[in-house]
Amino acid sequence: MSEILGLWLEWLPRLLGGLWLGCKVAGLSLILGIPLGLVLALTVQAKSTVLRAATLVVVEIGRGTPALVLLQLAYFGLPSAGLTLSAMAASVLALAVCAAAYTSEIIRGGLEAVAAGQKEAADALGMSRLDKLRFIVLPQGLAVALPPLLGFSITILQGTSLCFAITLPELISQAYAIGASTFRYLPALVLASLLYAAICIPASMLVGVLERRLGAHHRA
Amino acid sequence: MNETSATDIRPLVLVEGLRKSFGSHEVLKGIDLSVQRGEIVAIIGPSGSGKSTLLRCVNQLETHTAGTVTVAGVTIGPDSASHDRELQKLRRNVGMVFQSFNLFPHLNVLRNVSIAQQRVLGRSQAEADERSMQLLTRVGLADKAKQYPARCSGGQQQRIAIARALALDPQIMLFDEPTSALDPELGLEVLAVMRELAEGGMTMIVVTHEMHFAEDVSNRVLIMADGEIIEQGPSREVMQKPQTERARQFLSAVRDR
């Protein structure tokens, strides 16, 4: 046991580096993906049929394509189309597309959960479409969407392990490399999963707390 | 400017040949209604008679299938080919109070009353808040300004909703069963505010099940059944000597309760 602890201590800096890289990729793809998801959630309800159809295509492709395939398209596919990206850039791009598609559905659900009476009250007060959205519908809809959005963010963080397939030196790549050079795959991968758990379990608990809080606030 | 002067003899609200269908079901079958400035009109009738739909057509929360609705000189035709701008212009003159209050749960009471003043009338936050505090004082809820709606009773919420609608200085107030979601006791405090408004000369159309309010406070009562106005006239006359059998039937049914 103490032997394994010794190995873990020795590997920890390297694995933490990998975890940090995964967090950066997850963070950047969410920073890009969630605002895009919000835009898609709004355009999917647009009056224009063209805009609606275009949104549906983007969302369905984003959700229908496995993240691993998106990653490989971005890293191995795009160079044939004249765009060569680093492993980091390709990871962020692919996961941002994935995040945009999924979060657009989460946000759309949140916006639809806003009671019809709220929109009617804003209409009756003569508020413009944009003001109604900005001051009445979005604040309430995003509050509903916040817990599932955070839950999805955790999924994206775990999803960064797929970037292993396109040579990004994130946590799993590091653990695999350690395994390959020491033949101690099991302890290396166990430590990697403990590190994921150390972030994901508290984050999930936080989501639970938040869900209860928001639920209490909204019960009128 | 003419259309807002107090001596204007044209009706403030004019509804002509109004029809409304939901799918193949016609809920309003040709309604004509005119409301003069300062008039208080109560609309009563059994559920499903179309009274709420009629009210909601006045500020175009429902579009109508045929006919026209004119409020303070703004006319809206059927199936609202009208632009948002026209609708906003009409709604600017019309305040509405809903059965389920529909306060904004994420804003405190003061913001609930101020927000549309700022966004629709372009008042500064200070001006809006000052007006809001006046109105909240008037409905007896100045001390709730910093609370969230969920912390207020139903009666308080409805009084806040009235203040919110009044804050835009509407020319007419629409009430859609404002006391139906309240205990009788809480309903009374809302009715008291409405009575005060009526005494202050506000033009009001009130869809209600409160027969006392209809009889004592309103000038005119409309009885609706099956999408039509079956009887209308001065409140006491209609309530005490209804002419049609259908109206007699309805009134005796609500009185027997």
mmCIF file of C-alpha atoms in Angstrom, chain A:
data_model
loop_
_atom_site.group_PDB
_atom_site.id
_atom_site.type_symbol
_atom_site.label_atom_id
_atom_site.label_comp_id
_atom_site.label_asym_id
_atom_site.label_seq_id
_atom_site.Cartn_x
_atom_site.Cartn_y
_atom_site.Cartn_z
ATOM 1 C CA MET A 1 0.000 0.000 0.000
ATOM 2 C CA SER A 2 2.727 2.412 0.996
ATOM 3 C CA GLU A 3 4.456 1.542 -2.239
ATOM 4 C CA ILE A 4 1.423 2.671 -4.207
ATOM 5 C CA LEU A 5 1.111 5.835 -2.155
ATOM 6 C CA GLY A 6 4.750 6.559 -2.951
ATOM 7 C CA LEU A 7 4.111 6.072 -6.665
ATOM 8 C CA TRP A 8 1.017 8.267 -6.507
ATOM 9 C CA LEU A 9 2.970 11.041 -4.838
ATOM 10 C CA GLU A 10 5.579 10.750 -7.533
ATOM 11 C CA TRP A 11 2.966 10.841 -10.352
ATOM 12 C CA LEU A 12 0.697 13.426 -8.821
ATOM 13 C CA PRO A 13 2.311 16.583 -10.270
ATOM 14 C CA ARG A 14 2.167 15.142 -13.762
ATOM 15 C CA LEU A 15 -1.423 14.017 -13.414
ATOM 16 C CA LEU A 16 -2.472 17.314 -11.851
ATOM 17 C CA GLY A 17 -0.971 19.023 -14.889
ATOM 18 C CA GLY A 18 -3.151 16.814 -17.069
ATOM 19 C CA LEU A 19 -6.215 17.553 -14.968
ATOM 20 C CA TRP A 20 -5.545 21.275 -15.160
ATOM 21 C CA LEU A 21 -5.301 21.041 -18.949
ATOM 22 C CA GLY A 22 -8.629 19.166 -19.014
ATOM 23 C CA CYS A 23 -10.198 21.883 -16.870
ATOM 24 C CA LYS A 24 -8.897 24.561 -19.228
ATOM 25 C CA VAL A 25 -10.313 22.777 -22.270
ATOM 26 C CA ALA A 26 -13.644 22.229 -20.523
ATOM 27 C CA GLY A 27 -13.740 25.856 -19.327
ATOM 28 C CA LEU A 28 -12.926 27.322 -22.722
ATOM 29 C CA SER A 29 -15.364 25.111 -24.600
ATOM 30 C CA LEU A 30 -18.115 26.050 -22.123
ATOM 31 C CA ILE A 31 -17.288 29.758 -22.355
ATOM 32 C CA LEU A 32 -17.690 29.478 -26.118
ATOM 33 C CA GLY A 33 -20.393 26.831 -26.168
ATOM 34 C CA ILE A 34 -22.952 28.112 -23.634
ATOM 35 C CA PRO A 35 -23.416 31.583 -25.199
ATOM 36 C CA LEU A 36 -23.713 29.869 -28.569
ATOM 37 C CA GLY A 37 -26.224 27.485 -27.001
ATOM 38 C CA LEU A 38 -28.221 30.494 -25.787
ATOM 39 C CA VAL A 39 -28.223 31.949 -29.306
ATOM 40 C CA LEU A 40 -29.375 28.613 -30.736
ATOM 41 C CA ALA A 41 -32.091 28.353 -28.060
ATOM 42 C CA LEU A 42 -33.412 31.725 -29.221
ATOM 43 C CA THR A 43 -33.081 31.179 -32.972
ATOM 44 C CA VAL A 44 -34.871 27.839 -32.747
ATOM 45 C CA GLN A 45 -37.948 29.857 -31.752
ATOM 46 C CA ALA A 46 -37.406 32.516 -34.417
ATOM 47 C CA LYS A 47 -40.190 33.594 -36.745
ATOM 48 C CA SER A 48 -38.039 33.009 -39.820
ATOM 49 C CA THR A 49 -38.347 29.433 -41.083
ATOM 50 C CA VAL A 50 -34.857 29.554 -42.600
ATOM 51 C CA LEU A 51 -33.286 30.546 -39.298
ATOM 52 C CA ARG A 52 -35.274 27.880 -37.452
ATOM 53 C CA ALA A 53 -34.293 25.167 -39.923
ATOM 54 C CA ALA A 54 -30.630 26.189 -39.858
ATOM 55 C CA THR A 55 -30.639 26.056 -36.061
ATOM 56 C CA LEU A 56 -32.225 22.617 -36.034
ATOM 57 C CA VAL A 57 -29.581 21.300 -38.432
ATOM 58 C CA VAL A 58 -26.735 22.649 -36.283
ATOM 59 C CA VAL A 59 -28.261 21.336 -33.056
ATOM 60 C CA GLU A 60 -29.076 17.906 -34.453
ATOM 61 C CA ILE A 61 -25.615 17.482 -35.957
ATOM 62 C CA GLY A 62 -24.031 18.657 -32.714
ATOM 63 C CA ARG A 63 -26.073 16.277 -30.608
ATOM 64 C CA GLY A 64 -26.212 13.438 -33.076
ATOM 65 C CA THR A 65 -22.465 13.158 -33.609
ATOM 66 C CA PRO A 66 -20.490 11.427 -30.847
ATOM 67 C CA ALA A 67 -18.016 13.792 -29.188
ATOM 68 C CA LEU A 68 -15.153 11.485 -30.140
ATOM 69 C CA VAL A 69 -16.108 11.835 -33.798
ATOM 70 C CA LEU A 70 -16.325 15.634 -33.475
ATOM 71 C CA LEU A 71 -12.838 15.645 -31.957
ATOM 72 C CA GLN A 72 -11.399 13.550 -34.745
ATOM 73 C CA LEU A 73 -13.131 15.654 -37.392
ATOM 74 C CA ALA A 74 -11.610 18.786 -35.886
ATOM 75 C CA TYR A 75 -8.111 17.382 -35.517
ATOM 76 C CA PHE A 76 -7.695 14.923 -38.387
ATOM 77 C CA GLY A 77 -10.460 16.075 -40.716
ATOM 78 C CA LEU A 78 -10.123 19.838 -40.857
ATOM 79 C CA PRO A 79 -6.514 19.840 -42.139
ATOM 80 C CA SER A 80 -7.803 18.280 -45.396
ATOM 81 C CA ALA A 81 -10.089 21.296 -45.637
ATOM 82 C CA GLY A 82 -7.115 23.593 -45.187
ATOM 83 C CA LEU A 83 -7.484 24.297 -41.475
ATOM 84 C CA THR A 84 -4.853 22.778 -39.233
ATOM 85 C CA LEU A 85 -5.486 23.139 -35.524
ATOM 86 C CA SER A 86 -3.357 22.281 -32.524
ATOM 87 C CA ALA A 87 -4.652 19.469 -30.331
ATOM 88 C CA MET A 88 -5.726 22.102 -27.805
ATOM 89 C CA ALA A 89 -7.608 24.236 -30.350
ATOM 90 C CA ALA A 90 -9.236 21.202 -31.954
ATOM 91 C CA SER A 91 -10.368 19.947 -28.541
ATOM 92 C CA VAL A 92 -11.885 23.287 -27.595
ATOM 93 C CA LEU A 93 -13.598 23.635 -30.974
ATOM 94 C CA ALA A 94 -15.107 20.150 -30.971
ATOM 95 C CA LEU A 95 -16.286 20.256 -27.374
ATOM 96 C CA ALA A 96 -17.649 23.806 -27.853
ATOM 97 C CA VAL A 97 -19.806 22.576 -30.758
ATOM 98 C CA CYS A 98 -20.981 19.686 -28.633
ATOM 99 C CA ALA A 99 -21.677 22.005 -25.660
ATOM 100 C CA ALA A 100 -23.560 24.508 -27.829
ATOM 101 C CA ALA A 101 -25.844 21.820 -29.206
ATOM 102 C CA TYR A 102 -26.641 20.264 -25.836
ATOM 103 C CA THR A 103 -26.912 23.477 -23.840
ATOM 104 C CA SER A 104 -29.233 24.982 -26.441
ATOM 105 C CA GLU A 105 -31.729 22.255 -25.572
ATOM 106 C CA ILE A 106 -31.205 22.762 -21.832
ATOM 107 C CA ILE A 107 -31.681 26.528 -22.158
ATOM 108 C CA ARG A 108 -34.682 26.142 -24.452
ATOM 109 C CA GLY A 109 -36.270 23.911 -21.822
ATOM 110 C CA GLY A 110 -35.588 26.556 -19.172
ATOM 111 C CA LEU A 111 -37.122 29.319 -21.268
ATOM 112 C CA GLU A 112 -40.176 27.197 -21.974
ATOM 113 C CA ALA A 113 -40.605 26.569 -18.264
ATOM 114 C CA VAL A 114 -41.338 30.261 -17.716
ATOM 115 C CA ALA A 115 -45.085 30.506 -17.068
ATOM 116 C CA ALA A 116 -47.237 31.849 -19.888
ATOM 117 C CA GLY A 117 -48.681 34.357 -17.413
ATOM 118 C CA GLN A 118 -45.260 35.972 -17.053
ATOM 119 C CA LYS A 119 -45.074 36.695 -20.764
ATOM 120 C CA GLU A 120 -48.669 37.901 -20.763
ATOM 121 C CA ALA A 121 -47.959 40.268 -17.878
ATOM 122 C CA ALA A 122 -44.979 41.709 -19.771
ATOM 123 C CA ASP A 123 -47.108 42.032 -22.924
ATOM 124 C CA ALA A 124 -49.946 43.675 -21.024
ATOM 125 C CA LEU A 125 -47.457 46.206 -19.654
ATOM 126 C CA GLY A 126 -46.523 47.066 -23.235
ATOM 127 C CA MET A 127 -42.948 45.802 -22.973
ATOM 128 C CA SER A 128 -41.108 45.211 -26.236
ATOM 129 C CA ARG A 129 -40.166 41.692 -27.326
ATOM 130 C CA LEU A 130 -36.531 42.320 -26.456
ATOM 131 C CA ASP A 131 -37.287 43.794 -23.017
ATOM 132 C CA LYS A 132 -39.646 40.934 -22.252
ATOM 133 C CA LEU A 133 -36.867 38.489 -23.086
ATOM 134 C CA ARG A 134 -34.141 40.397 -21.278
ATOM 135 C CA PHE A 135 -35.923 41.338 -18.061
ATOM 136 C CA ILE A 136 -38.621 38.722 -17.637
ATOM 137 C CA VAL A 137 -38.051 35.501 -19.584
ATOM 138 C CA LEU A 138 -34.256 35.103 -19.564
ATOM 139 C CA PRO A 139 -33.660 35.698 -15.842
ATOM 140 C CA GLN A 140 -36.329 33.172 -14.917
ATOM 141 C CA GLY A 141 -35.539 30.674 -17.667
ATOM 142 C CA LEU A 142 -31.791 30.703 -17.026
ATOM 143 C CA ALA A 143 -32.391 30.192 -13.306
ATOM 144 C CA VAL A 144 -34.313 27.047 -14.216
ATOM 145 C CA ALA A 145 -31.568 25.993 -16.627
ATOM 146 C CA LEU A 146 -28.667 26.663 -14.248
ATOM 147 C CA PRO A 147 -28.545 23.334 -12.376
ATOM 148 C CA PRO A 148 -28.719 21.193 -15.545
ATOM 149 C CA LEU A 149 -26.149 23.493 -17.170
ATOM 150 C CA LEU A 150 -23.758 22.889 -14.288
ATOM 151 C CA GLY A 151 -24.476 19.177 -14.506
ATOM 152 C CA PHE A 152 -23.648 19.293 -18.184
ATOM 153 C CA SER A 153 -20.431 21.185 -17.424
ATOM 154 C CA ILE A 154 -19.332 18.252 -15.279
ATOM 155 C CA THR A 155 -20.061 15.916 -18.189
ATOM 156 C CA ILE A 156 -17.922 18.091 -20.459
ATOM 157 C CA LEU A 157 -15.057 17.983 -17.971
ATOM 158 C CA GLN A 158 -15.260 14.191 -18.025
ATOM 159 C CA GLY A 159 -15.564 14.388 -21.805
ATOM 160 C CA THR A 160 -12.133 16.001 -22.031
ATOM 161 C CA SER A 161 -10.736 12.517 -21.397
ATOM 162 C CA LEU A 162 -11.750 11.762 -25.013
ATOM 163 C CA CYS A 163 -9.135 14.302 -26.149
ATOM 164 C CA PHE A 164 -6.715 11.493 -25.362
ATOM 165 C CA ALA A 165 -7.577 10.267 -28.865
ATOM 166 C CA ILE A 166 -6.171 13.394 -30.500
ATOM 167 C CA THR A 167 -2.912 13.505 -28.511
ATOM 168 C CA LEU A 168 -3.914 16.213 -26.055
ATOM 169 C CA PRO A 169 -1.778 15.562 -22.924
ATOM 170 C CA GLU A 170 -4.715 15.709 -20.526
ATOM 171 C CA LEU A 171 -5.249 13.574 -17.441
ATOM 172 C CA ILE A 172 -6.004 10.220 -19.084
ATOM 173 C CA SER A 173 -3.213 10.643 -21.637
ATOM 174 C CA GLN A 174 -0.820 11.256 -18.763
ATOM 175 C CA ALA A 175 -2.055 8.276 -16.796
ATOM 176 C CA TYR A 176 -1.821 6.089 -19.883
ATOM 177 C CA ALA A 177 1.721 7.309 -20.583
ATOM 178 C CA ILE A 178 2.748 6.536 -16.999
ATOM 179 C CA GLY A 179 1.175 3.102 -17.352
ATOM 180 C CA ALA A 180 3.002 2.492 -20.603
ATOM 181 C CA SER A 181 6.404 3.387 -19.171
ATOM 182 C CA THR A 182 6.009 1.629 -15.775
ATOM 183 C CA PHE A 183 3.492 -1.121 -16.588
ATOM 184 C CA ARG A 184 1.563 0.096 -13.527
ATOM 185 C CA TYR A 185 -1.627 0.855 -15.485
ATOM 186 C CA LEU A 186 -4.031 0.078 -12.675
ATOM 187 C CA PRO A 187 -2.702 2.461 -10.001
ATOM 188 C CA ALA A 188 -2.134 5.175 -12.586
ATOM 189 C CA LEU A 189 -5.691 4.980 -13.930
ATOM 190 C CA VAL A 190 -7.159 4.648 -10.431
ATOM 191 C CA LEU A 191 -5.392 7.832 -9.346
ATOM 192 C CA ALA A 192 -6.648 9.581 -12.506
ATOM 193 C CA SER A 193 -10.221 8.581 -11.747
ATOM 194 C CA LEU A 194 -9.853 9.691 -8.118
ATOM 195 C CA LEU A 195 -8.773 13.103 -9.370
ATOM 196 C CA TYR A 196 -11.839 13.319 -11.637
ATOM 197 C CA ALA A 197 -14.022 12.233 -8.729
ATOM 198 C CA ALA A 198 -12.447 14.859 -6.461
ATOM 199 C CA ILE A 199 -13.845 17.534 -8.757
ATOM 200 C CA CYS A 200 -17.016 15.934 -10.070
ATOM 201 C CA ILE A 201 -18.544 14.652 -6.819
ATOM 202 C CA PRO A 202 -18.402 17.983 -4.918
ATOM 203 C CA ALA A 203 -19.580 19.760 -8.072
ATOM 204 C CA SER A 204 -22.599 17.440 -8.333
ATOM 205 C CA MET A 205 -23.409 18.062 -4.685
ATOM 206 C CA LEU A 206 -23.226 21.790 -5.307
ATOM 207 C CA VAL A 207 -25.690 21.380 -8.185
ATOM 208 C CA GLY A 208 -28.046 19.553 -5.820
ATOM 209 C CA VAL A 209 -27.877 22.358 -3.249
ATOM 210 C CA LEU A 210 -28.432 24.953 -5.952
ATOM 211 C CA GLU A 211 -31.412 23.062 -7.313
ATOM 212 C CA ARG A 212 -33.085 23.040 -3.897
ATOM 213 C CA ARG A 213 -32.341 26.736 -3.332
ATOM 214 C CA LEU A 214 -33.722 27.837 -6.692
ATOM 215 C CA GLY A 215 -36.730 25.599 -6.240
ATOM 216 C CA ALA A 216 -37.490 27.306 -2.934
ATOM 217 C CA HIS A 217 -37.093 30.763 -4.440
ATOM 218 C CA HIS A 218 -39.485 30.039 -7.247
ATOM 219 C CA ARG A 219 -42.277 28.515 -5.283
ATOM 220 C CA ALA A 220 -44.670 31.436 -5.163
#
